[in-house]
mmCIF file of C-alpha atoms and ligand atoms in Angstrom:
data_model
loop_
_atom_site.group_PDB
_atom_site.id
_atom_site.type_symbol
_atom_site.label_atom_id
_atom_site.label_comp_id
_atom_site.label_asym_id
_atom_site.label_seq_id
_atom_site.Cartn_x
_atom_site.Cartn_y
_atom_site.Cartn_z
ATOM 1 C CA UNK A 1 -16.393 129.069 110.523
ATOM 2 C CA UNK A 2 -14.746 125.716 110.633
ATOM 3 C CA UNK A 3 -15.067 123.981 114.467
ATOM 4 C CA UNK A 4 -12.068 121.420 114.842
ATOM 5 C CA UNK A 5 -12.106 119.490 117.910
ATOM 6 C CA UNK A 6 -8.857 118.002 119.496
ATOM 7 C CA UNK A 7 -8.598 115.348 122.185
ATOM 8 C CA UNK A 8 -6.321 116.433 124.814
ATOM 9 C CA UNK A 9 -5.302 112.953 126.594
ATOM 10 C CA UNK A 10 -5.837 109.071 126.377
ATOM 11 C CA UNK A 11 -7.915 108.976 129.940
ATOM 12 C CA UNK A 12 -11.101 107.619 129.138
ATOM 13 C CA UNK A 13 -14.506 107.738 130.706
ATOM 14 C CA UNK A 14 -15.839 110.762 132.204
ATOM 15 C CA UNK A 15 -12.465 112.680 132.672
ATOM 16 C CA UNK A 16 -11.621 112.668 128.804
ATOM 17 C CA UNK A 17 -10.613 116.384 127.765
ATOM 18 C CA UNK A 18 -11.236 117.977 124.414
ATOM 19 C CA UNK A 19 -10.460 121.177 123.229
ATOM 20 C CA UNK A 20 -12.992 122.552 120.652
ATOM 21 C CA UNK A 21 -11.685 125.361 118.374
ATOM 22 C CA UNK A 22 -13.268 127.460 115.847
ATOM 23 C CA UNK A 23 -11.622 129.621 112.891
ATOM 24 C CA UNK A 24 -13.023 132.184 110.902
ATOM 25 C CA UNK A 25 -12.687 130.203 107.360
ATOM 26 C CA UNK A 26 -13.830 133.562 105.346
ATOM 27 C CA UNK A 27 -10.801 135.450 105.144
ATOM 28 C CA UNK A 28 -8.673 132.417 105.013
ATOM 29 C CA UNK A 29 -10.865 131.722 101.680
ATOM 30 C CA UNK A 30 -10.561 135.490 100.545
ATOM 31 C CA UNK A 31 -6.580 135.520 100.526
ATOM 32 C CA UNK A 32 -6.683 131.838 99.012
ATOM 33 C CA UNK A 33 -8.803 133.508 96.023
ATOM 34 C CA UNK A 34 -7.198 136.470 95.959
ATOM 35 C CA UNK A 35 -3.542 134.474 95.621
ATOM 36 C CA UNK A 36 -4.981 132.182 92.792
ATOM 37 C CA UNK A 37 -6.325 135.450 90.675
ATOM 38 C CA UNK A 38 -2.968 136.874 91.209
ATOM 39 C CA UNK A 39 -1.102 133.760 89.918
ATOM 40 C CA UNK A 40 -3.567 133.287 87.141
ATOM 41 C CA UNK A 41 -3.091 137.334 86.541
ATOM 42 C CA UNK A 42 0.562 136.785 86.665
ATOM 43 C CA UNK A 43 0.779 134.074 84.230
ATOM 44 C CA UNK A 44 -1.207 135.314 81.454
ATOM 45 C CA UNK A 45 0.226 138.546 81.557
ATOM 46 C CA UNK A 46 3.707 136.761 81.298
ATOM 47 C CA UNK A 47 1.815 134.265 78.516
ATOM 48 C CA UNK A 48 1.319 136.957 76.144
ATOM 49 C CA UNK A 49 4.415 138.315 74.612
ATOM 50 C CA UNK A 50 5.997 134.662 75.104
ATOM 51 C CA UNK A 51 3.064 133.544 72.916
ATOM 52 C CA UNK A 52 4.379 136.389 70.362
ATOM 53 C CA UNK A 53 7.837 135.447 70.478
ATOM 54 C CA UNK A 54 6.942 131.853 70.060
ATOM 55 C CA UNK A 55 5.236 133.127 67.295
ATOM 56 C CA UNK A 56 7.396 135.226 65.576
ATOM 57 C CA UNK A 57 10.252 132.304 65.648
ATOM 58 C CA UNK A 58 8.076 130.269 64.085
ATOM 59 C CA UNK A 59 7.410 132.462 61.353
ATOM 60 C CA UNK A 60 11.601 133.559 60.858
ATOM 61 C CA UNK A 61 12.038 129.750 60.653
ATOM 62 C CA UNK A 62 9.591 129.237 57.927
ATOM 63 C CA UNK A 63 7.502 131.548 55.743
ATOM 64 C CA UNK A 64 10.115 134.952 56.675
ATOM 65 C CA UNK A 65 13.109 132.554 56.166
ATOM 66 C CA UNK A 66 14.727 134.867 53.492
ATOM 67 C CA UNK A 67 12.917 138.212 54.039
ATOM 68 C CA UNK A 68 15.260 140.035 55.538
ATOM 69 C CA UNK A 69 13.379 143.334 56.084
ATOM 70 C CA UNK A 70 10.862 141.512 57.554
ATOM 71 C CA UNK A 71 13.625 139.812 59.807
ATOM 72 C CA UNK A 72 14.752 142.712 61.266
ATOM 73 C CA UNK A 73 11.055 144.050 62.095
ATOM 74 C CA UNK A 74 10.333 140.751 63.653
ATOM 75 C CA UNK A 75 13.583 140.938 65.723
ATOM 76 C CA UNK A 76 13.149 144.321 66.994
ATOM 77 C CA UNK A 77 9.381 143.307 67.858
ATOM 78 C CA UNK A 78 10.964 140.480 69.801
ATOM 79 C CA UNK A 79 13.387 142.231 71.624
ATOM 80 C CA UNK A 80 10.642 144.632 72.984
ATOM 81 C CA UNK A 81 8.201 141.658 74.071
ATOM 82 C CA UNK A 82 11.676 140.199 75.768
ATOM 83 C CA UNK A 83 12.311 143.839 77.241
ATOM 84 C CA UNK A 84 8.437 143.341 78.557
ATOM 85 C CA UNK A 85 8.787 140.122 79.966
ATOM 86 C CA UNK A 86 11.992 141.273 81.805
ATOM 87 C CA UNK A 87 10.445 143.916 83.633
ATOM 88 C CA UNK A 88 7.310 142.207 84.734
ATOM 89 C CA UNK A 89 9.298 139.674 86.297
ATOM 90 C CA UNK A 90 11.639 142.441 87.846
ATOM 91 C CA UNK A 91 8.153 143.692 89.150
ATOM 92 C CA UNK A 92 7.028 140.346 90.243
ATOM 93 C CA UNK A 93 10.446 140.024 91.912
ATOM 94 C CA UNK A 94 9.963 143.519 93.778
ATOM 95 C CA UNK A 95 6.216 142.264 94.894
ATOM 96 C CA UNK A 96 7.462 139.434 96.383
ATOM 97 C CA UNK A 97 10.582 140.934 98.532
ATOM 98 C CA UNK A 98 8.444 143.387 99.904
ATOM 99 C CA UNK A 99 5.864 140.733 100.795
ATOM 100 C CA UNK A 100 8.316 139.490 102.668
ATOM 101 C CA UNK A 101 9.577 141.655 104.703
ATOM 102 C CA UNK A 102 6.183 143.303 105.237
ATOM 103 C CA UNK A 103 6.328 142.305 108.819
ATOM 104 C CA UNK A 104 10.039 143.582 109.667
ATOM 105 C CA UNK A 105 9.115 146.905 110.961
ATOM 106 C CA UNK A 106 11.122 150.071 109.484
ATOM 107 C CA UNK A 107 14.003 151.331 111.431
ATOM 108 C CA UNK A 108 16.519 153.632 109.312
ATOM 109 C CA UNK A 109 16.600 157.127 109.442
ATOM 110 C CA UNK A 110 16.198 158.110 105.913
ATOM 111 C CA UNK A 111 16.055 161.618 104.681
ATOM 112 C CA UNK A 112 13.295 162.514 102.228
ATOM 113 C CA UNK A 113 15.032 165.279 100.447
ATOM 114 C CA UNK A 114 18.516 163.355 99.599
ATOM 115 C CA UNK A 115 15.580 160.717 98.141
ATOM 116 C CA UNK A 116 13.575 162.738 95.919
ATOM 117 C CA UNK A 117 16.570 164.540 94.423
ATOM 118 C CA UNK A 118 18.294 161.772 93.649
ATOM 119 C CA UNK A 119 14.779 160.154 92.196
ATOM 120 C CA UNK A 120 14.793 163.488 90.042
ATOM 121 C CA UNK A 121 18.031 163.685 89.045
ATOM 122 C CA UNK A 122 18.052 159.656 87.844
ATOM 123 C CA UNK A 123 14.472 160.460 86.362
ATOM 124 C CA UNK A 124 15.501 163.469 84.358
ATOM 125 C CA UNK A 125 16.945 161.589 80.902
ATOM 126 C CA UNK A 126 13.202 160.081 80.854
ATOM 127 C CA UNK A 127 11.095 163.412 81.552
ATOM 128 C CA UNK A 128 13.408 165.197 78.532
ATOM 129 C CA UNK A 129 12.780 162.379 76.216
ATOM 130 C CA UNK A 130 8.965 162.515 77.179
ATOM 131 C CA UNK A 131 9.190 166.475 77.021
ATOM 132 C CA UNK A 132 8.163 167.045 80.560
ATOM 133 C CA UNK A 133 10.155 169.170 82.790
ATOM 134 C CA UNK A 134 10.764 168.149 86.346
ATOM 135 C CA UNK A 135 9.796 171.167 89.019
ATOM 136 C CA UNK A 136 10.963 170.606 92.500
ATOM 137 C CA UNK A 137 9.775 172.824 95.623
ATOM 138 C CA UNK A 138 12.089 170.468 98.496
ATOM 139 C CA UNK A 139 12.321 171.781 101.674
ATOM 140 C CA UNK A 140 15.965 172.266 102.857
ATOM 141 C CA UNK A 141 16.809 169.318 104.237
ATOM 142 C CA UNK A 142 17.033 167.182 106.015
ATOM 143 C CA UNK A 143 13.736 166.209 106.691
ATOM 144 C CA UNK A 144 14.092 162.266 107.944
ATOM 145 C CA UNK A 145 11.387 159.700 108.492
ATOM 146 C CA UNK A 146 11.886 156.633 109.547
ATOM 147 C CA UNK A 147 11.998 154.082 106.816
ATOM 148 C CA UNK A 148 13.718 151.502 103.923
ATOM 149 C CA UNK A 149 15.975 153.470 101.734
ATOM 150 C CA UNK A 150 15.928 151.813 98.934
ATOM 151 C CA UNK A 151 11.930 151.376 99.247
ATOM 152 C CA UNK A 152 11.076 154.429 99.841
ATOM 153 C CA UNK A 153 13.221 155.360 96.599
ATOM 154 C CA UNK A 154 11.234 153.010 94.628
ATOM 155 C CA UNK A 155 8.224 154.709 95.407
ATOM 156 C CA UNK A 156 9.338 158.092 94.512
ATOM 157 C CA UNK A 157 10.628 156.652 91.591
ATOM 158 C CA UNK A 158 7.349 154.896 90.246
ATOM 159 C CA UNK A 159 5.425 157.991 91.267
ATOM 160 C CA UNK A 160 7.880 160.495 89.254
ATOM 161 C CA UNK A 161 7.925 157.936 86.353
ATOM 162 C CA UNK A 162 4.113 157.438 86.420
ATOM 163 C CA UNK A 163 4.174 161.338 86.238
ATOM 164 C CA UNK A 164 6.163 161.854 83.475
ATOM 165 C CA UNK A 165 4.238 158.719 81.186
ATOM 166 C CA UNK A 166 1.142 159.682 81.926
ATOM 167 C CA UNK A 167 1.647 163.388 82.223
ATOM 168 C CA UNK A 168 1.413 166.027 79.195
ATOM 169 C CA UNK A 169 4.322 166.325 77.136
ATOM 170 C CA UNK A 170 5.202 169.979 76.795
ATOM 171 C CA UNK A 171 3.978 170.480 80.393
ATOM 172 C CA UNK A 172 5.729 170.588 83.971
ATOM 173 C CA UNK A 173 5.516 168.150 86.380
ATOM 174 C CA UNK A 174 5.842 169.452 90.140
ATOM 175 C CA UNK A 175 7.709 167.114 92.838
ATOM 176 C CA UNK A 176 7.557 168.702 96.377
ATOM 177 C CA UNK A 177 8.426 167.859 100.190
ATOM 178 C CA UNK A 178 6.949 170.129 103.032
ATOM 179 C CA UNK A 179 6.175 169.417 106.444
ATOM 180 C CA UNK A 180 2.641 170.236 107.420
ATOM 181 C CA UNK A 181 2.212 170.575 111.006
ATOM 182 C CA UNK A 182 3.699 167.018 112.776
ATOM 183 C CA UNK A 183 2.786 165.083 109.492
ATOM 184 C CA UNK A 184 5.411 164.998 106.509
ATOM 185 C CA UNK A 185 4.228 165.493 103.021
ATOM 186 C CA UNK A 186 5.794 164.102 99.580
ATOM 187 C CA UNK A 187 3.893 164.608 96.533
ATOM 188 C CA UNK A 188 4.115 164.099 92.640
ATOM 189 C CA UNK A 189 1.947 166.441 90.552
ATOM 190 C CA UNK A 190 1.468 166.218 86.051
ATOM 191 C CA UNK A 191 -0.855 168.189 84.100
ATOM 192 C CA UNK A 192 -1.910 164.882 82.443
ATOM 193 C CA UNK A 193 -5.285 163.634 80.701
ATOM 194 C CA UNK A 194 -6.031 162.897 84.799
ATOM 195 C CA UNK A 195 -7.698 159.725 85.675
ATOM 196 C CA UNK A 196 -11.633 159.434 86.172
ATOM 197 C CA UNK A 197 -12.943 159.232 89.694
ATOM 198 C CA UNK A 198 -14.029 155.270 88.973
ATOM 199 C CA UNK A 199 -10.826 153.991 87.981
ATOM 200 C CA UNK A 200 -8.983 155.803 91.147
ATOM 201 C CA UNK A 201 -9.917 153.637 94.115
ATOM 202 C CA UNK A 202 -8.765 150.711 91.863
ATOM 203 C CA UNK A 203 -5.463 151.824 90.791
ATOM 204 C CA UNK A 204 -3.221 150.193 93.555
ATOM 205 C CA UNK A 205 -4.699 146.797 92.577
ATOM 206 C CA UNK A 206 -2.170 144.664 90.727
ATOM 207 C CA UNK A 207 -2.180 144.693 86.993
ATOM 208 C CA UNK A 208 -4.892 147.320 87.305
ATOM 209 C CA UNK A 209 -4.264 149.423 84.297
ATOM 210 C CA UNK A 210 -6.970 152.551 83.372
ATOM 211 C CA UNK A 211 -6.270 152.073 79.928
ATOM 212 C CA UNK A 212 -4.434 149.252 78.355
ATOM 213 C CA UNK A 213 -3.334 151.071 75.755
ATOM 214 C CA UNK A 214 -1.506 153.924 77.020
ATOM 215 C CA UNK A 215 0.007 152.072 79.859
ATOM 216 C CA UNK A 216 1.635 149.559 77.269
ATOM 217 C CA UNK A 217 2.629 152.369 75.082
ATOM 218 C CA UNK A 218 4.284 153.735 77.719
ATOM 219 C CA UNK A 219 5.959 149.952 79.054
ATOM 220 C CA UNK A 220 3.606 149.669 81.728
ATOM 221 C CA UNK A 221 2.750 146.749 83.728
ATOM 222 C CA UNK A 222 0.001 147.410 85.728
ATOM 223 C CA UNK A 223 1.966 146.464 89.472
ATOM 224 C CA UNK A 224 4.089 149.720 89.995
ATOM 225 C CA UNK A 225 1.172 151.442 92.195
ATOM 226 C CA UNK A 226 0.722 147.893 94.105
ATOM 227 C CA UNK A 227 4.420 147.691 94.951
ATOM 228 C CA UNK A 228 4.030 151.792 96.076
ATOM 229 C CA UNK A 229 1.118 150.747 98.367
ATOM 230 C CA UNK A 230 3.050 147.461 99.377
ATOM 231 C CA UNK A 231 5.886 149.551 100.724
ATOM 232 C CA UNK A 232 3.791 152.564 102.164
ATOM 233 C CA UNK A 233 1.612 150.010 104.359
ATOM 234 C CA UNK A 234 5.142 148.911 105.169
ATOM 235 C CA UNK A 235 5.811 152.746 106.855
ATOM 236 C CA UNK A 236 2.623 153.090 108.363
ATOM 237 C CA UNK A 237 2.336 155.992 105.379
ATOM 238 C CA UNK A 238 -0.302 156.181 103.348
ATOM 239 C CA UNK A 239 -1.211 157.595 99.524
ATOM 240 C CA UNK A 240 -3.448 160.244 98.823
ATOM 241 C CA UNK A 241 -4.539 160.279 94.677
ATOM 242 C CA UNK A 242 -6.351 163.578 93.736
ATOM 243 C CA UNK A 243 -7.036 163.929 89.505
ATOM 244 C CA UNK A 244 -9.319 165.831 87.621
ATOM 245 C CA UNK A 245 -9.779 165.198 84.319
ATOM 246 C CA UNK A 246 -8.869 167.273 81.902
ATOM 247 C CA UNK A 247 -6.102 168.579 84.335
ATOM 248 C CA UNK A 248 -4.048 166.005 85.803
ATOM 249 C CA UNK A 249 -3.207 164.110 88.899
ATOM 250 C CA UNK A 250 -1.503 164.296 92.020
ATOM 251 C CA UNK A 251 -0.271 161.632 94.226
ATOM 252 C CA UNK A 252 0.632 162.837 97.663
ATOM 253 C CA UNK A 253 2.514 160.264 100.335
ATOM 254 C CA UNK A 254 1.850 161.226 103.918
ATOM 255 C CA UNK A 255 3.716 160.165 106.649
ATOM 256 C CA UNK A 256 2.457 159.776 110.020
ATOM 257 C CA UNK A 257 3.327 162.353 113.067
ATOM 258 C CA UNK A 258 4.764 159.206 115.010
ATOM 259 C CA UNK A 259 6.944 158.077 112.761
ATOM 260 C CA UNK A 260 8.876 161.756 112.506
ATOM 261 C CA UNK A 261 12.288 162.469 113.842
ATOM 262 C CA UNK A 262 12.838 165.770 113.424
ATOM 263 C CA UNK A 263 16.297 167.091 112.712
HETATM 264 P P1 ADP B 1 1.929 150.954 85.016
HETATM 265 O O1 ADP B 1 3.089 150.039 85.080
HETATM 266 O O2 ADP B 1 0.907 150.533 84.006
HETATM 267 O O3 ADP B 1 2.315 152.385 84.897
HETATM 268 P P2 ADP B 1 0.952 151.546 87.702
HETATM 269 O O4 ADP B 1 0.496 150.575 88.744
HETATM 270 O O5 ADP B 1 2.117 152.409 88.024
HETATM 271 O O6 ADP B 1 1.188 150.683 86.402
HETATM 272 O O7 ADP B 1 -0.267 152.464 87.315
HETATM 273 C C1 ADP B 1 -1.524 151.866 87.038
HETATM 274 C C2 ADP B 1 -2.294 152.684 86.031
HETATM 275 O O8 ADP B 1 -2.711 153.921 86.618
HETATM 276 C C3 ADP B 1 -1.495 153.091 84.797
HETATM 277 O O9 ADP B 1 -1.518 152.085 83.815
HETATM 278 C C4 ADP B 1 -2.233 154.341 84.344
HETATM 279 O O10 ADP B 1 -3.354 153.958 83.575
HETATM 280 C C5 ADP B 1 -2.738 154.937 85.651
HETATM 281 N N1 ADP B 1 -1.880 156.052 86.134
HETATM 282 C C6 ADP B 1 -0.874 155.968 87.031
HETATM 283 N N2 ADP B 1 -0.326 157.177 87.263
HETATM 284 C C7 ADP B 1 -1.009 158.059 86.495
HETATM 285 C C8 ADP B 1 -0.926 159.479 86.280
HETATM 286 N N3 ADP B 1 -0.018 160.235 86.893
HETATM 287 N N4 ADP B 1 -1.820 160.038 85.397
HETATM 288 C C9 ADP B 1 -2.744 159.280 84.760
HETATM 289 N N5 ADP B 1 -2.872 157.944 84.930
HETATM 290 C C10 ADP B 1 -2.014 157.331 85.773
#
């Protein structure tokens, strides 16, 4: 705790008033660190295929001056670590608008099953070149919560995409919408590798990635399941993450009773 005290007027002597404060320093301190990891986080992640294209300038300027096989490898290399850096800072970009308007509360009525068709039908070039076939069991619409549009299509969209990287090519993946009871359920399903029970609770953390490799394979960068949790917070919803290895995952979205309009 930090005590601050403030004199309240100029009288002097006896009648002087003070007012004596105290704030609780700890969680002040907690989102300090936790801003300076995620800056430091940020930058090297942003560091690294810089310090490869820095690299591989260097070396077309000199040694690969006249090797033009080796130019065209490099370039192509280059263009991907570009393609990289232009989609973490499109992530970083999507962090920070939702940060912002975390306190605005929600107030459209958007309906769940125009979203997730559209999410499928703009997802479905990706799942074919993957080999995954997208499976929908929608309700009939409309089924409206209240809520951001375009957020709630963001989530739907890194959910579906998520499912179809990570999931088994060759395999289905299963998108579905049902009400259940007052509550509202959306949820993504693969037959995937799943993910092991200690990597789960960490997944929403930014840059958390359960294996480095895959998840760059597959152009990952590590903050799609922080901005989902971002926006969800956002609609009072939250995200249920089942997976079983050896079988896959599911990630359902549940949205509170309260926040229903039924139509
Ligand atoms: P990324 O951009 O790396 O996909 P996310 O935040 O969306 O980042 O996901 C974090 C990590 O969680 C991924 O790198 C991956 O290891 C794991 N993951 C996410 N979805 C799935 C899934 N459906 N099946 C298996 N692993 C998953």
């Amino acid at each position: 705790y930090r005590a601050t005290v403030l004199l309240l007027d100029q009288a002097g002597g006896a009648n002087r008033q003070y007012l004596l404060s105290f704030r609780d320093q700890t969680e002040a301190h907690r989102l300090e660190r936790m801003r300076s990891d995620f800056i430091a986080n940020a930058s090297h992640e942003l560091r690294t295929p810089l310090a490869s294209l820095s690299g591989f300038i260097e070396t077309l300027r000199g040694p690969a001056r006249n090797d033009e096989a080796a130019r065209d490898n490099f370039l192509e290399i280059m263009q991907k670590q570009a393609e990289r850096m232009a989609r973490l800072i499109d992530d970083l970009l999507s962090l920070s608008r939702i940060e912002m308007k975390a306190h605005i509360a929600v107030k459209d009525q958007v309906d769940l099953t125009t979203v997730l068709n559209h999410v499928a039908d703009s997802l479905k070039p990706l799942a074919t070149n993957l080999g995954v076939e997208i499976e929908r069991h929608i309700e009939p619409g409309p089924v409206s919560v209240l809520g951001d549009r375009d957020e709630l299509t963001q989530v739907f969209q890194n959910l579906i995409e998520n499912a179809c990287k990570y999931g088994q090519s060759g395999k289905k993946i299963i998108v579905e919408l049902k009400r259940a009871g007052e509550s509202i359920k959306a949820s993504v399903q693969d037959f995937g590798p799943g993910i092991p029970d200690e990597h789960i609770p960490r997944l929403t953390e930014r840059f958390y990635r359960v294996s480095l490799e895959t998840s760059r394979a597959q152009k990952g960068t590590g903050l799609g399941l922080a901005i989902v949790k971002h926006i969800l917070t956002r609609h009072r919803a939250r995200l249920v993450v089942r997976s079983k290895v050896g079988e896959g995952s599911s990630f359902t979205v549940m949205f509170e009773p309260q926040k229903l309009e039924r139509t």
